[in-house]
Coordinates of C-alpha atoms in Angstrom, one line a residue:
Chain A
M1 CA 123.8 101.2 5.6
N2 CA 125.5 98.0 6.2
S3 CA 124.6 97.9 9.8
T4 CA 120.9 96.6 11.0
K5 CA 120.9 99.2 14.0
V6 CA 119.8 103.0 12.9
A7 CA 121.3 105.7 14.7
G8 CA 119.0 107.8 16.4
L9 CA 115.6 108.7 15.7
T10 CA 113.3 111.5 14.7
F11 CA 110.2 112.3 17.0
G12 CA 107.9 113.8 14.7
K13 CA 110.1 116.9 13.4
F14 CA 112.5 116.7 16.1
L15 CA 116.1 114.7 15.8
I16 CA 116.3 112.6 18.6
Q17 CA 120.1 111.7 19.7
E18 CA 121.0 108.1 20.0
S19 CA 122.2 108.8 23.4
Q20 CA 118.7 109.5 24.6
I21 CA 117.1 106.6 23.6
F22 CA 117.6 103.8 26.1
Y23 CA 115.9 100.6 24.6
R24 CA 115.3 99.4 20.8
S25 CA 112.8 96.7 20.5
P26 CA 114.4 93.3 18.7
S27 CA 112.6 94.2 15.3
Q28 CA 113.7 98.0 15.8
L29 CA 110.5 98.9 14.8
S30 CA 109.9 100.8 18.6
A31 CA 112.0 102.8 20.7
A32 CA 111.7 104.1 24.7
I33 CA 113.5 107.3 25.2
V34 CA 113.7 109.9 27.9
N35 CA 112.5 113.4 27.7
L36 CA 113.0 117.1 28.2
K37 CA 110.5 117.6 30.7
P38 CA 109.7 114.9 32.8
I39 CA 106.2 114.8 34.9
V40 CA 107.2 112.7 37.0
P41 CA 110.5 110.4 37.8
G42 CA 110.9 108.0 35.2
H43 CA 108.2 109.7 32.6
V44 CA 109.5 108.0 29.2
L45 CA 108.0 107.8 25.8
V46 CA 107.4 104.7 23.6
L47 CA 107.6 105.5 20.0
S48 CA 107.5 103.9 16.7
Q49 CA 111.0 104.2 14.9
R50 CA 108.9 104.9 11.7
I51 CA 107.0 108.6 11.8
A52 CA 103.5 107.2 11.9
P53 CA 100.9 110.4 12.8
R54 CA 98.2 107.8 14.5
L55 CA 98.1 104.6 16.2
Q56 CA 95.8 103.3 12.5
D57 CA 98.7 104.4 10.3
L58 CA 101.1 101.2 12.1
T59 CA 101.1 98.4 10.3
Q60 CA 100.1 95.2 12.6
E61 CA 103.4 94.6 13.0
E62 CA 104.3 98.2 14.1
Y63 CA 101.5 98.4 16.5
T64 CA 102.1 94.9 18.5
D65 CA 105.6 95.7 19.0
L66 CA 104.8 99.2 19.9
F67 CA 102.8 97.7 22.7
Q68 CA 105.0 94.8 23.6
T69 CA 107.7 97.4 23.6
V70 CA 105.5 99.3 26.2
R71 CA 105.0 96.1 28.2
I72 CA 108.7 95.6 28.4
V73 CA 110.0 99.4 29.2
Q74 CA 107.0 100.3 32.0
E75 CA 108.0 96.7 34.2
K76 CA 111.6 98.1 34.3
I77 CA 111.1 101.4 35.0
E78 CA 108.7 100.7 37.6
K79 CA 110.9 98.6 39.1
H80 CA 113.4 101.0 39.2
Y81 CA 111.2 103.9 40.7
N82 CA 109.3 101.2 43.2
A83 CA 106.3 102.4 41.2
K84 CA 103.2 100.4 42.1
G85 CA 101.4 101.8 39.3
S86 CA 101.6 104.0 36.0
N87 CA 99.5 106.2 34.0
V88 CA 99.7 104.7 30.1
A89 CA 98.2 107.9 27.8
I90 CA 97.8 108.1 24.3
Q91 CA 96.9 111.3 22.9
D92 CA 96.1 109.5 19.8
G93 CA 95.1 112.9 16.9
K94 CA 95.3 116.5 17.1
V95 CA 91.9 116.5 18.5
A96 CA 93.3 114.2 21.5
G97 CA 96.0 116.9 22.5
Q98 CA 98.7 115.4 20.3
S99 CA 101.2 118.0 19.5
V100 CA 103.7 115.7 17.9
Y101 CA 102.3 113.5 15.1
H102 CA 104.5 110.6 15.6
V103 CA 102.9 107.9 17.7
H104 CA 104.1 107.8 20.9
V105 CA 103.1 106.3 24.1
H106 CA 103.1 108.4 27.8
I107 CA 104.5 105.8 30.8
L108 CA 104.2 107.7 33.7
P109 CA 105.5 105.6 36.6
R110 CA 103.4 106.9 40.1
L111 CA 104.1 107.0 43.9
E112 CA 101.8 107.3 46.4
G113 CA 100.9 110.9 47.2
D114 CA 102.9 112.6 43.8
F115 CA 99.9 114.5 42.7
E116 CA 96.9 115.8 45.3
R117 CA 94.4 114.8 42.4
N118 CA 95.4 111.6 41.1
D119 CA 94.4 112.9 37.8
D120 CA 96.5 115.8 38.1
V121 CA 99.1 114.1 36.1
Y122 CA 97.0 114.6 33.1
D123 CA 96.8 118.3 33.4
K124 CA 100.9 118.2 33.3
L125 CA 100.8 115.9 30.1
E126 CA 98.7 118.6 28.6
A127 CA 101.2 121.0 29.3
W128 CA 104.3 119.0 28.0
E129 CA 103.9 118.9 24.5
P130 CA 106.5 120.9 22.8
K131 CA 103.8 123.7 20.7
E132 CA 103.5 123.5 17.3
G133 CA 106.7 125.0 15.6
E134 CA 108.9 125.1 18.8
K135 CA 111.7 123.0 18.5
I136 CA 113.4 120.7 21.1
V137 CA 117.0 122.2 20.5
K138 CA 115.2 125.9 20.9
R139 CA 113.6 124.8 24.2
L140 CA 116.8 124.0 25.7
E141 CA 118.6 127.5 24.4
V142 CA 115.5 129.3 26.0
P143 CA 114.1 128.0 28.9
E144 CA 110.5 128.9 29.3
D145 CA 108.9 130.5 32.0
E146 CA 107.3 127.2 33.1
D147 CA 107.9 125.6 36.7
R148 CA 109.0 122.7 34.7
S149 CA 112.5 123.8 33.2
P150 CA 113.7 122.1 30.5
R151 CA 116.4 120.0 31.0
T152 CA 120.4 119.9 29.8
M153 CA 121.2 117.2 27.0
K154 CA 123.7 116.5 30.0
M155 CA 121.0 115.4 32.1
M156 CA 119.0 113.3 29.7
E157 CA 122.0 111.2 28.2
D158 CA 122.7 110.5 32.0
E159 CA 119.1 109.5 32.5
A160 CA 119.3 107.5 29.5
T161 CA 122.3 105.5 30.4
L162 CA 120.6 104.3 33.5
Y163 CA 118.3 103.3 32.3
K164 CA 120.0 101.1 29.4
Q165 CA 121.6 99.3 32.3
L166 CA 118.1 98.2 33.3
F167 CA 117.9 96.0 30.3
E168 CA 121.4 94.7 30.6
D169 CA 120.6 91.8 32.6
G170 CA 117.8 90.5 29.8
E171 CA 118.1 88.7 27.1
I172 CA 116.3 91.6 24.7
G173 CA 118.2 95.2 24.3
I174 CA 119.7 98.0 22.3
Chain B
M1 CA 79.5 74.6 29.6
N2 CA 78.9 73.5 26.3
S3 CA 79.1 76.3 24.3
T4 CA 82.9 78.1 24.0
K5 CA 80.7 81.4 24.2
V6 CA 81.1 83.1 27.9
A7 CA 77.8 84.7 29.4
G8 CA 78.3 88.5 30.9
L9 CA 81.8 89.0 32.4
T10 CA 82.4 90.8 35.7
F11 CA 84.0 93.9 36.0
G12 CA 86.0 93.8 39.0
K13 CA 83.5 93.1 41.6
F14 CA 80.7 94.4 39.1
L15 CA 78.6 91.8 36.9
I16 CA 78.5 93.0 33.2
Q17 CA 75.1 91.7 31.3
E18 CA 75.5 90.4 28.2
S19 CA 73.8 93.2 26.6
Q20 CA 76.5 95.6 27.6
I21 CA 79.1 93.8 25.9
F22 CA 79.4 94.8 22.1
Y23 CA 82.7 93.1 21.0
R24 CA 84.5 89.6 22.0
S25 CA 88.0 88.9 20.6
P26 CA 88.0 85.9 18.7
S27 CA 90.0 84.0 21.5
Q28 CA 87.2 85.7 23.8
L29 CA 90.1 86.9 26.2
S30 CA 89.0 90.7 25.7
A31 CA 85.7 92.2 25.4
A32 CA 84.4 96.0 25.0
I33 CA 81.6 97.3 26.7
V34 CA 79.1 100.4 27.0
N35 CA 79.6 102.3 30.3
L36 CA 77.3 103.9 32.8
K37 CA 78.5 107.5 32.7
P38 CA 80.2 108.0 29.4
I39 CA 82.3 111.1 29.3
V40 CA 81.8 111.9 25.7
P41 CA 79.6 110.0 23.2
G42 CA 81.1 106.6 22.2
H43 CA 83.4 106.3 25.6
V44 CA 84.1 102.9 25.9
L45 CA 86.1 100.1 27.7
V46 CA 88.3 97.4 26.6
L47 CA 89.0 94.8 28.8
S48 CA 90.2 91.2 29.6
Q49 CA 87.8 88.8 30.3
R50 CA 89.8 87.9 33.5
I51 CA 89.7 89.5 36.4
A52 CA 93.6 90.5 36.4
P53 CA 94.4 94.1 38.5
R54 CA 97.2 94.9 36.3
L55 CA 98.9 95.1 33.2
Q56 CA 101.4 92.8 34.1
D57 CA 99.0 90.5 35.5
L58 CA 97.6 89.6 32.1
T59 CA 99.2 86.5 30.3
Q60 CA 101.2 87.8 26.8
E61 CA 98.3 86.3 24.7
E62 CA 95.8 88.4 26.7
Y63 CA 97.9 91.6 26.9
T64 CA 98.4 91.1 23.0
D65 CA 95.2 90.4 22.5
L66 CA 93.7 93.5 24.8
F67 CA 96.0 96.0 22.6
Q68 CA 94.9 94.4 19.3
T69 CA 91.1 94.8 20.4
V70 CA 91.9 97.9 21.5
R71 CA 93.1 99.2 17.9
I72 CA 89.9 97.1 16.6
V73 CA 87.5 98.7 18.7
Q74 CA 88.9 102.6 18.1
E75 CA 88.7 102.1 14.5
K76 CA 85.2 101.2 14.5
I77 CA 83.9 104.1 17.3
E78 CA 85.9 106.4 15.7
K79 CA 84.4 105.7 12.6
H80 CA 80.6 105.6 13.9
Y81 CA 81.1 109.1 16.0
N82 CA 83.4 110.6 12.4
A83 CA 86.4 111.4 15.4
K84 CA 89.5 112.2 14.4
G85 CA 91.3 110.9 17.3
S86 CA 90.9 109.6 20.4
N87 CA 92.4 109.4 23.8
V88 CA 93.7 105.8 24.5
A89 CA 94.5 105.7 28.6
I90 CA 94.7 102.9 31.1
Q91 CA 94.9 103.7 35.2
D92 CA 97.2 100.8 35.8
G93 CA 97.3 100.7 39.8
K94 CA 95.5 102.3 42.3
V95 CA 98.4 104.9 42.7
A96 CA 97.6 106.0 38.8
G97 CA 93.6 106.1 39.9
Q98 CA 92.7 102.8 39.1
S99 CA 89.5 102.0 41.2
V100 CA 88.1 98.8 39.5
Y101 CA 90.8 96.6 39.9
H102 CA 90.7 94.9 36.6
V103 CA 92.3 95.9 33.5
H104 CA 90.3 97.8 31.3
V105 CA 91.1 100.8 28.5
H106 CA 89.6 103.9 28.2
I107 CA 89.0 104.5 24.8
L108 CA 87.4 108.5 24.4
P109 CA 86.5 109.5 20.7
R110 CA 87.4 113.3 20.5
L111 CA 85.8 115.7 18.2
E112 CA 86.8 119.2 17.9
G113 CA 85.6 121.7 20.5
D114 CA 84.7 118.8 23.1
F115 CA 86.5 120.0 25.4
E116 CA 87.5 123.7 26.8
R117 CA 91.0 122.6 27.1
N118 CA 91.9 119.3 25.1
D119 CA 92.9 117.6 28.8
D120 CA 89.6 118.3 30.9
V121 CA 88.7 114.8 29.3
Y122 CA 91.1 113.6 31.7
D123 CA 89.5 115.4 35.0
K124 CA 86.2 113.7 34.0
L125 CA 87.8 110.3 33.6
E126 CA 88.7 111.0 37.2
A127 CA 85.7 111.0 38.3
W128 CA 84.0 108.4 36.1
E129 CA 85.3 105.3 37.9
P130 CA 83.0 103.8 40.8
K131 CA 83.8 104.9 44.1
E132 CA 85.1 101.6 46.0
G133 CA 82.1 99.6 47.4
E134 CA 79.8 100.8 45.2
K135 CA 78.2 99.0 43.1
I136 CA 77.0 99.6 39.8
V137 CA 73.7 98.6 40.6
K138 CA 73.3 100.9 43.2
R139 CA 74.2 103.7 41.2
L140 CA 71.2 102.9 38.8
E141 CA 68.9 102.7 41.8
V142 CA 70.2 105.7 43.0
P143 CA 71.5 109.1 40.5
E144 CA 74.0 111.0 42.4
D145 CA 74.4 114.6 42.1
E146 CA 76.9 114.9 39.9
D147 CA 76.9 116.2 36.4
R148 CA 76.7 113.2 34.6
S149 CA 74.1 111.4 35.3
P150 CA 73.6 107.3 35.3
R151 CA 72.1 105.6 32.3
T152 CA 69.2 103.2 32.4
M153 CA 70.0 99.7 31.4
K154 CA 67.8 100.2 28.4
M155 CA 70.0 102.9 27.5
M156 CA 73.1 101.0 27.5
E157 CA 71.6 98.1 25.6
D158 CA 70.5 100.3 22.6
E159 CA 74.0 101.6 22.5
A160 CA 75.5 98.0 22.6
T161 CA 72.9 96.8 20.1
L162 CA 74.0 99.7 18.0
Y163 CA 77.4 99.6 18.1
K164 CA 77.6 95.6 17.7
Q165 CA 76.2 96.2 14.0
L166 CA 79.5 97.9 13.5
F167 CA 80.9 94.7 13.4
E168 CA 78.7 92.5 11.8
D169 CA 80.3 93.7 8.0
G170 CA 83.3 92.4 9.4
E171 CA 84.8 89.0 9.7
I172 CA 85.5 89.4 13.4
G173 CA 82.5 89.6 15.7
I174 CA 80.7 88.4 19.0

């Protein structure tokens, strides 16, 4: 490719459209995406551009860039939602509940009273991850009998477009 | 002080003895400690040396150092416990379940079958944090009616001593 930009990315086995990506780090080593079934408004994922299952599989440069991206994205998203805090969580390894074997950091901006118990958010997190062998495109076509409905691609693109604007006033952006 | 080393640290309002600290980053900006009521064996905390309530309150240098310390500590602890993964979790802000207003990252090495449901670990995490106004020293003297008993200082010191040894073969240590 002649361009230094990368188009879309794969999240484990899933193809993520460019339109779902709202931020890329300057090095392009990390990206931030909206997701299919957010647990709370503004629940986004920061992931490495390269498919690497575990944090320990990242190079030092990728690792540092990942968490620097978390810092930048968390700030923008919290500000947008007027959140006073976030859960930042990584299921690092299958044994820790990871189901997409590609490093991803959950950022969940929190509002007072959004969950009855603060950590109920984690119960939702377990249900969040696609089951083994399940494809995101399939989930879009066949809504599951769960309380959270998969969103349409249009909804996700609109959200990503909104979030992209959060980064436009800064010096760093896609 | 003539020494560049710092003795002990305060974790929010709590004084942490040097004997509970098993790792300090080369810059001394971050430290890793054992805790009173580990949820799983090897449940440790990485925190900033300076009392800063939220991730966003850390300087860039402190933030980068914190996650670099997480990387180093997670690797050593997982290896020691033969864990194949970890939950890495931050309750960043009161609204996110934080009860000690001092940045700390939970590292929970996981083993197959340690919890019936993977994310039950987070329910335990909520119960983990000391209640507002509660002092660790008080909790040591007055065991609470919970399934996890506070450990003695001796137990914690022994664990910290063990973990310190994990870093002795490397070039980085306390």
